[in-house]
Amino acid sequence: MTKNRLFPVLYMFVITLIVSTLIIGFSQYTEERVQANKELTFDTAILKVLPGMYEPGLSSVELHKKLTEQVDKPTTEGGAYTLRKNGEIVAYALPIEGQGFWAKIKAVIGIAADKKTITGFVVYEQTETPGLGAEVAKKEFTGQFENLEISTQGKPITFRRAREELQIGQVHAVTGATQTSTRLEKIINDNLEQWLGRVGN
Amino acid sequence: MNLMPEFSHALVVCISAIFTQNILLSYFLGLCPFIGSSREIKSALGLGAAVIFVMTCTCALNWLVYHKVLVPLHLEFFRFIMFIIVIAAFVQFVEMAIDRLSPSLYQKLGVFLPLITVNCAILGASLFMVIRDYNFISTVGYGLGSGTGWFMAIVVMANIRTRLNNDAIPKGLQGAGITLIIVGIMALAFIGFTGVLAGK
Amino acid sequence: MKRREIKNLVYEGLWKNNPVFVQVLGICSTLAVTNLVLNTIVMCAALVLTLSLSALTVSILREFTPRNIRMMVETLIIAFYVIIIDVLLKAYWPHMSESLGPYVGLIITNCIVMGRCEACAISNPPFKAILDAIFNAFGYSFILLIIATIREVLGMGTFLGFNVPYFSSQYWDKWTIMVMPPSAFFVLAIIIWVFRSIQMSREDKKK
């Protein structure tokens, strides 16, 4: 049988068929999970930047429920999610994205109702250099944005070198990650300025 | 449709693939054939040229396969297998074509073509093209740039290595060791280009 | 299989014919992630799994596989396991999957996987094939882990994300270059140098 000229073709065909079936079956099985993971990181990011919304230890279902029940989808308000209490807007969560050093950086920025203070900042998708640019997703960096006042003169947010003294609207950049920092600063400011322009001060 | 912005984006992608995000020096792809074939300038030139050609074409082909076949069918996870098949088939095809059309070119490049199928830089370029979501024109630019970047690195390396032939290198460092150190120095120099395309 | 044979396989894979410092094969896809120990561990685990499982499959199928299409069959089998690992990571460890980027997929073209399938699995029984694969993968992994440890400790003052005494303190100026690409080349070169020298001095003694 192995002498048959058709055998290799048939053999290849059978192997490919088996392998493809297995892969398709397997990825169907995990597809929901992959999708849910993506939504979960986004949901978590939105909740984290809104004041008092994020509680650690919640399951993904509970998180999603909390988000759909308490946060309004971005229909008005220039593309930002809104958190209301008794009908009054408490804070906005604005999803932003832009080109990082290697690939896209996606983040969510939380803004208080007066549009003058940042309530939180979370980078939920990035592939910057580990140890350098990737540090922008860490709490040490993003934590600086909590209760940060937006500057009304010049750029809304400015990144300063480490150890330099900070003024209104300024945070310390990650040392050694010049490229990522410049780009992230631009992403934040472009999006923020556009959004402020859309919703009006 | 105004194509100017597309072309200028493709140009930026191409140049950054050569200098700031060199596929060999900052992504370590295609290192095995790089170490193996950088002993002589002649073979480095041949392999490098083959890589430019194959990389540009397979990136474009794989873009079509991915966006026109796999994405509509929701079979994105098949890309690994598809890309490999496309690359292998393309290399085979080119080999046959060159053999028929120009035997003299075949003698120069022919031996390098089979090596390319297992060059991870070729597959890597296609995978990066998907992850970075390039459009078709930028993909061609990226393939061309990555190939050129690899070509440049291997030719420079071959030049340096021929000069090292008579030097007294510690025994344990001969061959792969010293090559890696030189690549490291090259990579260091290429970091200097990083700022050139900032903000793009 | 005799014990001596097994011992020999271990010795060949881990030391005498080590994939990294003797054969210098297959470093491409993994070297890129050696700036963090955790990423390296995951990549090496993925490599151990892919290599041993594909060697096993190739070896089981070896009697039926026609010679002329064996490379294609091998590639297909390797790609199959890599895709499974990639999907698994995406589903159960999305964070890791993202930070490894395309490098998991690039295990397909990792020369060491193909190399072991061609050199051993295609012509040997499953048990020998899988042992050879595992010890080659281990020989490969331990070198990469050394590189990753050096890079992470010197570059970031941490190990697996935890602070290392002294290196994370103010007395140690972090070597930023260690987390950037060029240092991987330097550290690998030095490791090749050291291990080859040890090998050579041992051989000299034997004589």
Coordinates of C-alpha atoms in Angstrom, one line a residue:
Chain A
M1 CA 0.0 0.0 0.0
T2 CA 2.8 2.4 0.8
K3 CA 4.0 2.0 -2.7
N4 CA 0.9 3.5 -4.1
R5 CA 1.5 7.0 -5.5
L6 CA -1.7 8.3 -4.0
F7 CA -0.9 7.1 -0.6
P8 CA 1.1 10.2 0.5
V9 CA -1.7 12.5 -0.7
L10 CA -4.3 10.5 1.1
Y11 CA -2.1 10.3 4.2
M12 CA -1.6 14.1 4.3
F13 CA -5.3 14.6 3.8
V14 CA -6.3 12.4 6.6
I15 CA -3.8 13.9 9.0
T16 CA -4.8 17.4 8.1
L17 CA -8.5 16.4 8.6
I18 CA -7.9 15.0 12.0
V19 CA -5.8 17.9 13.2
S20 CA -8.2 20.5 11.8
T21 CA -11.2 18.8 13.4
L22 CA -9.5 18.7 16.8
I23 CA -8.4 22.3 16.6
I24 CA -11.8 23.6 15.5
G25 CA -13.5 21.6 18.2
F26 CA -11.1 22.8 20.8
S27 CA -11.3 26.5 19.9
Q28 CA -15.1 26.4 19.7
Y29 CA -15.0 25.0 23.2
T30 CA -12.8 27.8 24.5
E31 CA -14.1 30.6 22.3
E32 CA -16.7 31.9 24.9
R33 CA -14.0 32.0 27.5
V34 CA -11.7 34.0 25.3
Q35 CA -14.4 36.4 24.5
A36 CA -15.5 36.7 28.2
N37 CA -11.9 37.3 29.2
K38 CA -11.7 40.3 26.8
E39 CA -14.9 41.7 28.1
L40 CA -13.8 41.1 31.7
T41 CA -10.6 43.1 31.4
F42 CA -12.5 46.0 29.8
D43 CA -15.3 45.9 32.4
T44 CA -12.8 45.8 35.2
A45 CA -10.9 48.7 33.8
I46 CA -14.1 50.8 33.5
L47 CA -15.1 50.0 37.1
K48 CA -11.6 50.7 38.4
V49 CA -11.4 54.2 37.2
L50 CA -14.8 55.2 38.5
P51 CA -14.6 56.2 42.2
G52 CA -15.8 53.6 44.7
M53 CA -17.0 51.1 42.1
Y54 CA -14.3 48.5 42.1
E55 CA -14.3 45.8 44.7
P56 CA -11.6 43.1 44.4
G57 CA -12.7 39.5 44.6
L58 CA -15.9 39.9 42.5
S59 CA -16.6 37.2 40.0
S60 CA -16.8 38.1 36.3
V61 CA -20.6 37.8 36.3
E62 CA -20.9 40.1 39.3
L63 CA -18.6 42.6 37.8
H64 CA -20.5 42.6 34.5
K65 CA -23.8 42.9 36.4
K66 CA -22.5 45.8 38.4
L67 CA -21.4 47.6 35.2
T68 CA -24.6 47.1 33.3
E69 CA -26.8 48.1 36.3
Q70 CA -24.9 51.1 37.6
V71 CA -22.9 52.5 34.7
D72 CA -24.6 54.1 31.6
K73 CA -23.4 53.1 28.2
P74 CA -21.7 55.8 26.1
T75 CA -24.7 57.1 24.1
T76 CA -24.3 60.8 24.9
E77 CA -21.4 62.5 26.8
G78 CA -18.9 62.3 23.9
G79 CA -18.3 58.6 24.1
A80 CA -17.7 58.2 27.8
Y81 CA -19.3 55.8 30.2
T82 CA -21.1 57.6 32.9
L83 CA -21.7 56.9 36.6
R84 CA -24.8 58.6 38.0
K85 CA -26.1 58.7 41.6
N86 CA -29.7 59.9 42.0
G87 CA -29.7 61.1 38.4
E88 CA -26.7 63.3 38.9
I89 CA -23.5 62.5 37.0
V90 CA -20.7 61.5 39.4
A91 CA -17.9 60.6 37.0
Y92 CA -17.1 59.6 33.5
A93 CA -15.0 56.7 32.2
L94 CA -13.5 57.5 28.8
P95 CA -12.0 54.6 26.8
I96 CA -8.9 55.8 24.9
E97 CA -6.5 54.1 22.6
G98 CA -3.5 55.0 20.4
Q99 CA -0.2 53.8 19.0
G100 CA 2.3 52.8 21.6
F101 CA 6.0 51.9 20.9
W102 CA 5.3 48.4 19.6
A103 CA 1.6 48.2 19.2
K104 CA -1.7 49.8 20.3
I105 CA -2.1 50.9 23.9
K106 CA -5.7 50.8 25.2
A107 CA -6.7 52.4 28.4
V108 CA -9.6 53.9 30.3
I109 CA -9.4 57.2 32.0
G110 CA -11.8 58.3 34.8
I111 CA -12.9 61.9 35.0
A112 CA -14.9 63.5 37.8
A113 CA -18.2 65.3 37.1
D114 CA -16.6 68.7 37.2
K115 CA -14.2 67.6 34.4
K116 CA -11.3 69.1 36.3
T117 CA -10.0 66.0 38.1
I118 CA -9.0 62.6 37.0
T119 CA -10.5 59.8 39.2
G120 CA -8.4 57.0 37.9
F121 CA -6.4 55.5 35.0
V122 CA -6.1 51.9 33.9
V123 CA -4.1 50.5 31.0
Y124 CA -5.9 47.3 30.0
E125 CA -4.1 46.4 26.8
Q126 CA -0.5 47.0 25.9
T127 CA 2.5 45.1 24.5
E128 CA 5.3 47.5 25.5
T129 CA 8.7 46.3 26.5
P130 CA 8.4 44.3 29.7
G131 CA 10.2 46.0 32.5
L132 CA 10.3 49.4 30.7
G133 CA 7.3 50.6 28.8
A134 CA 5.1 47.9 30.3
E135 CA 5.5 49.5 33.7
V136 CA 2.9 52.1 32.6
A137 CA 0.2 49.4 33.3
K138 CA 1.4 49.0 36.9
K139 CA -0.2 50.5 39.9
E140 CA 2.9 52.5 40.8
F141 CA 2.4 54.5 37.6
T142 CA -1.3 54.6 37.1
G143 CA -1.9 55.3 40.8
Q144 CA -0.5 58.8 40.3
F145 CA -3.6 59.7 38.3
E146 CA -6.0 59.3 41.2
N147 CA -7.3 62.7 42.2
L148 CA -5.0 64.4 39.7
E149 CA -6.1 67.8 38.7
I150 CA -6.2 68.5 35.0
S151 CA -4.1 71.5 34.0
T152 CA -6.0 74.3 32.3
Q153 CA -3.0 75.8 30.7
G154 CA -1.1 74.0 28.0
K155 CA -1.3 70.2 27.9
P156 CA -4.0 68.7 30.3
I157 CA -1.5 66.1 31.6
T158 CA 2.3 66.4 31.5
F159 CA 4.8 63.6 32.1
R160 CA 7.8 64.7 34.1
R161 CA 11.1 63.0 34.7
A162 CA 11.4 60.9 37.8
R163 CA 12.3 62.9 41.0
E164 CA 11.4 66.2 39.4
E165 CA 8.9 68.3 41.4
L166 CA 5.3 68.0 40.2
Q167 CA 2.8 70.7 39.6
I168 CA -0.9 70.6 38.7
G169 CA -1.6 68.0 36.0
Q170 CA 1.8 66.4 36.2
V171 CA 2.9 62.8 36.8
H172 CA 6.3 61.1 36.9
A173 CA 7.1 59.2 33.7
V174 CA 8.5 55.7 33.9
T175 CA 12.3 55.9 33.9
G176 CA 14.0 54.4 30.8
A177 CA 10.7 54.3 28.9
T178 CA 11.0 57.5 26.9
Q179 CA 9.3 56.2 23.8
T180 CA 6.3 54.7 25.6
S181 CA 5.9 57.7 27.8
T182 CA 5.9 60.3 25.0
R183 CA 3.4 58.2 23.1
L184 CA 1.1 57.6 26.1
E185 CA 1.2 61.2 27.0
K186 CA 0.1 62.1 23.5
I187 CA -2.6 59.5 23.5
I188 CA -4.0 60.8 26.8
N189 CA -3.9 64.4 25.9
D190 CA -5.3 64.0 22.4
N191 CA -8.2 62.0 23.6
L192 CA -8.8 64.2 26.6
E193 CA -8.7 67.4 24.6
Q194 CA -11.0 66.0 22.0
W195 CA -13.4 64.7 24.6
L196 CA -13.5 68.0 26.5
G197 CA -14.1 69.7 23.2
R198 CA -17.0 67.4 22.5
V199 CA -18.8 67.7 25.8
G200 CA -17.8 71.3 26.6
N201 CA -16.4 72.4 29.8
Chain B
M1 CA -9.6 57.6 -2.9
N2 CA -6.6 59.5 -1.7
L3 CA -3.7 57.0 -1.3
M4 CA -1.1 59.5 -0.2
P5 CA -1.5 59.0 3.6
E6 CA -1.6 55.2 3.1
F7 CA 1.7 55.3 1.2
S8 CA 3.4 57.6 3.7
H9 CA 2.2 55.3 6.5
A10 CA 3.7 52.3 4.6
L11 CA 6.9 54.2 4.2
V12 CA 7.2 54.9 7.9
V13 CA 6.4 51.3 8.7
C14 CA 9.0 50.2 6.2
I15 CA 11.8 52.5 7.6
S16 CA 11.0 51.6 11.2
A17 CA 11.1 47.9 10.3
I18 CA 14.6 48.5 9.0
F19 CA 16.0 50.6 11.7
T20 CA 14.0 51.0 14.9
Q21 CA 12.3 47.7 15.1
N22 CA 14.7 45.5 13.2
I23 CA 13.3 42.0 13.1
L24 CA 16.7 40.4 14.0
L25 CA 18.2 43.0 16.3
S26 CA 15.2 43.7 18.4
Y27 CA 13.0 40.7 17.9
F28 CA 15.7 38.0 17.7
L29 CA 14.0 36.4 14.7
G30 CA 15.9 34.5 12.1
L31 CA 18.9 34.0 14.4
C32 CA 19.8 30.5 13.5
P33 CA 20.4 31.0 9.8
F34 CA 22.0 34.3 10.7
I35 CA 24.6 32.6 12.8
G36 CA 25.0 29.7 10.4
S37 CA 25.3 31.7 7.1
S38 CA 27.2 34.8 8.1
R39 CA 30.6 33.3 7.7
E40 CA 31.1 34.5 4.1
I41 CA 30.0 37.6 2.4
K42 CA 28.8 35.8 -0.7
S43 CA 26.4 33.5 1.0
A44 CA 25.2 36.3 3.2
L45 CA 24.3 38.4 0.2
G46 CA 22.5 35.5 -1.4
L47 CA 20.5 34.5 1.6
G48 CA 19.8 38.1 2.5
A49 CA 18.4 38.8 -1.0
A50 CA 16.3 35.7 -0.9
V51 CA 14.9 36.8 2.5
I52 CA 13.9 40.2 1.2
F53 CA 12.1 38.7 -1.8
V54 CA 10.3 35.9 0.1
M55 CA 9.4 38.1 3.0
T56 CA 7.8 40.8 1.0
C57 CA 5.8 38.3 -1.1
T58 CA 4.7 36.0 1.7
C59 CA 3.7 39.0 3.9
A60 CA 1.4 40.2 1.1
L61 CA 0.1 36.7 0.3
N62 CA -0.5 36.0 4.0
W63 CA -2.3 39.3 4.4
L64 CA -4.7 38.3 1.6
V65 CA -5.1 34.8 3.0
Y66 CA -5.8 36.1 6.5
H67 CA -8.1 39.0 5.7
K68 CA -9.9 37.6 2.7
V69 CA -10.2 33.9 3.7
L70 CA -9.6 33.3 7.4
V71 CA -11.3 36.3 8.9
P72 CA -14.6 35.9 6.9
L73 CA -14.6 32.2 7.8
H74 CA -13.8 32.9 11.5
L75 CA -10.8 30.6 11.3
E76 CA -8.2 33.1 12.6
F77 CA -6.6 30.5 14.8
F78 CA -5.7 28.6 11.7
R79 CA -3.3 31.3 10.7
F80 CA -0.2 29.5 12.0
I81 CA -0.8 26.5 9.8
M82 CA -2.0 28.5 6.8
F83 CA 1.0 30.9 6.9
I84 CA 3.4 28.0 7.1
I85 CA 1.7 26.3 4.1
V86 CA 1.7 29.6 2.1
I87 CA 5.4 30.2 2.9
A88 CA 6.4 26.6 2.1
A89 CA 4.4 26.5 -1.1
F90 CA 5.7 29.9 -2.2
V91 CA 9.3 29.0 -1.7
Q92 CA 8.8 25.8 -3.6
F93 CA 7.1 27.6 -6.4
V94 CA 9.9 30.3 -6.6
E95 CA 12.5 27.6 -6.6
M96 CA 10.9 25.9 -9.6
A97 CA 10.3 29.1 -11.4
I98 CA 13.9 30.3 -11.0
D99 CA 15.2 26.9 -12.0
R100 CA 13.3 27.0 -15.3
L101 CA 13.8 30.7 -16.1
S102 CA 17.3 31.5 -15.0
P103 CA 19.6 28.6 -14.2
S104 CA 22.4 31.0 -13.4
L105 CA 20.4 32.8 -10.7
Y106 CA 19.3 29.4 -9.5
Q107 CA 22.9 28.5 -8.9
K108 CA 23.4 31.6 -6.8
L109 CA 20.1 31.7 -4.8
G110 CA 18.8 28.1 -5.2
V111 CA 20.6 26.6 -2.2
F112 CA 19.3 29.3 0.1
L113 CA 15.6 29.0 -0.7
P114 CA 14.8 25.8 1.2
L115 CA 16.6 27.3 4.2
I116 CA 14.1 30.1 4.2
T117 CA 11.1 27.9 4.9
V118 CA 12.4 27.3 8.4
N119 CA 13.5 30.9 8.9
C120 CA 11.4 32.1 11.8
A121 CA 11.8 35.7 10.7
I122 CA 9.5 35.0 7.7
L123 CA 6.7 33.5 9.8
G124 CA 7.4 36.1 12.4
A125 CA 6.9 39.0 10.0
S126 CA 3.5 37.6 9.0
L127 CA 2.4 37.1 12.6
F128 CA 3.5 40.7 13.5
M129 CA 1.6 42.0 10.5
V130 CA -1.6 40.4 11.8
I131 CA -1.1 41.6 15.4
R132 CA -0.3 45.2 14.4
D133 CA -3.3 45.3 12.2
Y134 CA -1.6 46.7 9.1
N135 CA -3.5 47.4 5.9
F136 CA -2.3 45.9 2.7
I137 CA 0.0 48.6 1.6
S138 CA 1.6 48.9 5.0
T139 CA 2.0 45.1 5.1
V140 CA 4.0 45.2 1.8
G141 CA 6.1 48.0 3.3
Y142 CA 6.6 46.0 6.5
G143 CA 7.6 42.9 4.6
L144 CA 10.0 44.8 2.5
G145 CA 11.4 46.7 5.5
S146 CA 11.9 43.7 7.7
G147 CA 13.6 41.8 4.8
T148 CA 15.9 44.7 4.2
G149 CA 16.7 45.0 7.8
W150 CA 17.6 41.4 8.0
F151 CA 19.6 41.6 4.8
M152 CA 21.6 44.6 6.2
A153 CA 22.3 42.9 9.4
I154 CA 23.6 39.7 7.9
V155 CA 25.7 41.4 5.2
V156 CA 27.3 43.7 7.8
M157 CA 27.9 40.7 10.1
A158 CA 29.5 38.7 7.3
N159 CA 31.9 41.6 6.6
I160 CA 32.9 41.8 10.2
R161 CA 33.3 38.1 10.6
T162 CA 35.6 37.8 7.6
R163 CA 37.9 40.4 9.3
L164 CA 37.9 38.3 12.5
N165 CA 39.2 35.3 10.7
N166 CA 42.8 35.9 11.7
D167 CA 42.2 37.3 15.1
A168 CA 42.9 35.4 18.3
I169 CA 39.5 34.8 19.8
P170 CA 39.3 32.8 23.0
K171 CA 38.4 29.2 22.1
G172 CA 35.1 29.0 23.8
L173 CA 34.0 32.2 22.1
Q174 CA 34.8 31.2 18.6
G175 CA 31.9 30.9 16.2
A176 CA 28.5 31.5 17.8
G177 CA 29.8 33.3 20.9
I178 CA 31.7 36.1 19.1
T179 CA 28.9 36.4 16.5
L180 CA 26.4 37.0 19.3
I181 CA 28.6 39.7 20.9
I182 CA 28.9 41.5 17.6
V183 CA 25.1 41.3 17.1
G184 CA 24.7 42.7 20.5
I185 CA 26.9 45.7 19.7
M186 CA 25.0 46.2 16.4
A187 CA 21.7 46.1 18.3
L188 CA 23.1 48.6 20.7
A189 CA 23.9 50.9 17.9
F190 CA 20.5 50.5 16.3
I191 CA 18.9 51.7 19.6
G192 CA 20.2 55.1 18.5
F193 CA 17.6 55.1 15.8
T194 CA 14.8 54.7 18.2
G195 CA 13.9 58.4 18.5
V196 CA 14.0 59.0 14.7
L197 CA 10.4 58.0 14.2
A198 CA 9.0 59.0 17.6
G199 CA 5.4 59.8 17.6
K200 CA 4.5 58.0 14.4
Chain C
M1 CA 15.6 0.2 27.3
K2 CA 18.7 0.0 29.4
R3 CA 19.6 2.4 32.1
R4 CA 22.8 3.3 30.5
E5 CA 21.1 4.3 27.4
I6 CA 18.7 6.6 29.3
K7 CA 21.6 8.1 31.2
N8 CA 23.3 8.8 28.0
L9 CA 20.2 10.6 26.6
V10 CA 20.1 12.8 29.7
Y11 CA 23.8 13.6 29.4
E12 CA 23.6 14.3 25.7
G13 CA 20.5 16.6 26.0
L14 CA 21.5 18.5 29.0
W15 CA 25.2 18.8 28.6
K16 CA 27.2 17.2 25.8
N17 CA 24.9 18.2 22.9
N18 CA 23.1 21.0 24.6
P19 CA 20.7 22.7 22.1
V20 CA 21.8 26.2 23.2
F21 CA 25.5 26.3 23.8
V22 CA 26.6 23.5 21.6
Q23 CA 24.1 23.4 18.7
V24 CA 23.1 27.1 19.0
L25 CA 19.7 26.2 17.7
G26 CA 16.2 27.4 18.3
I27 CA 17.1 30.5 20.4
C28 CA 15.1 32.9 18.2
S29 CA 11.6 32.5 19.6
T30 CA 12.5 32.3 23.2
L31 CA 15.4 34.8 23.6
A32 CA 13.0 37.6 23.0
V33 CA 11.1 37.0 26.2
T34 CA 14.1 36.5 28.5
N35 CA 13.8 39.8 30.1
L36 CA 11.3 38.4 32.6
V37 CA 11.7 35.1 34.4
L38 CA 8.0 34.4 34.4
N39 CA 7.6 34.8 30.7
T40 CA 10.6 32.6 30.1
I41 CA 9.2 29.9 32.3
V42 CA 5.9 29.9 30.4
M43 CA 7.7 29.9 27.1
C44 CA 10.0 27.1 28.1
A45 CA 7.0 25.1 29.5
A46 CA 5.3 25.6 26.1
L47 CA 8.4 24.4 24.4
V48 CA 8.8 21.3 26.6
L49 CA 5.2 20.4 25.9
T50 CA 5.3 21.0 22.2
L51 CA 8.6 19.2 21.7
S52 CA 7.8 16.1 23.7
L53 CA 4.3 15.7 22.4
S54 CA 5.3 16.3 18.8
A55 CA 8.2 13.9 19.1
L56 CA 5.9 11.3 20.6
T57 CA 3.3 11.7 17.8
V58 CA 5.9 11.8 15.1
S59 CA 7.5 8.6 16.5
I60 CA 4.1 6.8 16.8
L61 CA 3.3 7.7 13.2
R62 CA 6.8 7.0 11.9
E63 CA 6.0 3.6 10.4
F64 CA 3.1 5.0 8.3
T65 CA 4.6 8.3 7.2
P66 CA 5.9 8.2 3.7
R67 CA 9.5 9.6 3.6
N68 CA 8.9 12.2 1.0
I69 CA 6.2 14.1 2.9
R70 CA 7.6 13.6 6.4
M71 CA 8.6 17.3 6.8
M72 CA 5.1 18.5 6.0
V73 CA 3.6 16.0 8.4
E74 CA 6.1 17.0 11.1
T75 CA 5.3 20.7 10.6
L76 CA 1.6 20.0 10.8
I77 CA 1.9 18.1 14.0
I78 CA 4.1 20.8 15.6
A79 CA 1.7 23.5 14.5
F80 CA -1.2 21.5 16.0
Y81 CA 0.3 21.4 19.4
V82 CA 1.4 25.0 19.3
I83 CA -2.1 26.2 18.3
I84 CA -3.6 24.2 21.2
I85 CA -1.1 25.8 23.6
D86 CA -1.8 29.2 22.2
V87 CA -5.6 28.8 22.5
L88 CA -5.2 27.5 26.0
L89 CA -3.2 30.5 27.0
K90 CA -5.7 32.8 25.4
A91 CA -8.6 31.2 27.3
Y92 CA -7.1 30.6 30.7
W93 CA -4.2 33.1 31.0
P94 CA -5.1 36.0 28.7
H95 CA -2.6 38.3 30.4
M96 CA 0.3 36.0 29.7
S97 CA -0.9 35.3 26.1
E98 CA -0.8 39.0 25.5
S99 CA 2.6 39.7 26.8
L100 CA 4.1 36.8 24.9
G101 CA 2.6 38.1 21.7
P102 CA 3.5 36.2 18.6
Y103 CA 6.3 34.3 20.2
V104 CA 4.2 31.3 21.2
G105 CA 3.2 30.8 17.6
L106 CA 6.8 31.1 16.6
I107 CA 7.6 27.9 18.4
I108 CA 6.5 26.3 15.2
T109 CA 9.6 27.5 13.4
N110 CA 11.8 26.9 16.4
C111 CA 14.6 24.8 14.8
I112 CA 15.1 22.7 17.9
V113 CA 11.6 21.2 17.6
M114 CA 12.0 20.3 14.0
G115 CA 15.6 19.3 14.6
R116 CA 14.7 16.7 17.3
C117 CA 11.8 15.3 15.3
E118 CA 14.1 14.8 12.3
A119 CA 17.1 13.6 14.2
C120 CA 15.5 11.3 16.7
A121 CA 11.7 10.9 16.7
I122 CA 11.3 9.9 13.0
S123 CA 13.5 6.9 13.4
N124 CA 13.1 5.8 17.0
P125 CA 10.5 4.2 19.2
P126 CA 8.2 6.5 21.2
F127 CA 9.8 6.0 24.6
K128 CA 13.3 7.0 23.3
A129 CA 11.9 9.8 21.2
I130 CA 10.1 11.4 24.1
L131 CA 13.0 11.1 26.5
D132 CA 15.3 12.6 24.0
A133 CA 12.8 15.4 23.4
I134 CA 12.3 16.1 27.1
F135 CA 16.0 16.3 28.0
N136 CA 16.8 18.5 25.0
A137 CA 14.0 20.8 26.0
F138 CA 15.3 20.8 29.6
G139 CA 18.8 21.5 28.4
Y140 CA 17.4 24.4 26.4
S141 CA 15.2 25.7 29.2
F142 CA 17.8 25.8 31.9
I143 CA 20.1 28.0 29.9
L144 CA 17.3 30.4 29.0
L145 CA 16.3 30.5 32.7
I146 CA 19.8 31.5 33.6
I147 CA 19.7 34.3 31.0
A148 CA 16.3 35.4 32.2
T149 CA 17.4 35.5 35.9
I150 CA 20.5 37.5 35.1
R151 CA 18.6 40.0 33.0
E152 CA 15.7 40.4 35.4
V153 CA 17.8 40.7 38.6
L154 CA 20.4 43.2 37.1
G155 CA 17.8 45.1 35.0
M156 CA 14.9 45.4 37.4
G157 CA 16.1 44.2 40.7
T158 CA 13.4 41.6 40.9
F159 CA 13.1 37.9 40.5
L160 CA 9.7 36.6 39.3
G161 CA 8.4 40.0 40.2
F162 CA 9.6 39.9 43.8
N163 CA 12.2 42.3 45.0
V164 CA 15.7 40.9 45.5
P165 CA 17.6 42.2 48.4
Y166 CA 20.4 44.6 47.5
F167 CA 19.5 44.7 43.8
S168 CA 16.2 46.4 44.5
S169 CA 17.7 48.8 47.0
Q170 CA 19.0 52.3 46.3
Y171 CA 22.6 51.0 46.3
W172 CA 22.1 49.2 43.1
D173 CA 21.7 51.3 40.0
K174 CA 19.5 49.3 37.8
W175 CA 21.0 48.3 34.5
T176 CA 18.2 49.4 32.2
I177 CA 20.1 48.0 29.2
M178 CA 19.5 44.5 30.7
V179 CA 15.9 44.6 29.9
M180 CA 16.5 45.9 26.4
P181 CA 17.2 43.6 23.4
P182 CA 21.0 43.9 23.0
S183 CA 21.7 42.5 26.5
A184 CA 20.1 39.2 25.5
F185 CA 22.8 38.8 22.9
F186 CA 25.6 39.7 25.3
V187 CA 24.4 37.5 28.1
L188 CA 23.8 34.5 25.8
A189 CA 27.3 35.0 24.3
I190 CA 28.9 35.0 27.8
I191 CA 27.0 31.9 28.8
I192 CA 28.0 30.1 25.6
W193 CA 31.6 31.1 26.4
V194 CA 31.5 29.9 30.0
F195 CA 29.8 26.6 29.3
R196 CA 32.0 25.8 26.3
S197 CA 35.1 26.6 28.2
I198 CA 34.0 24.3 31.0
Q199 CA 33.3 21.6 28.5
M200 CA 36.6 22.0 26.8
S201 CA 38.6 22.0 30.0
R202 CA 36.9 18.8 31.0
E203 CA 37.7 17.1 27.8
D204 CA 41.3 18.2 28.1
K205 CA 41.5 16.6 31.6
K206 CA 40.1 13.3 30.2
K207 CA 42.9 13.1 27.7

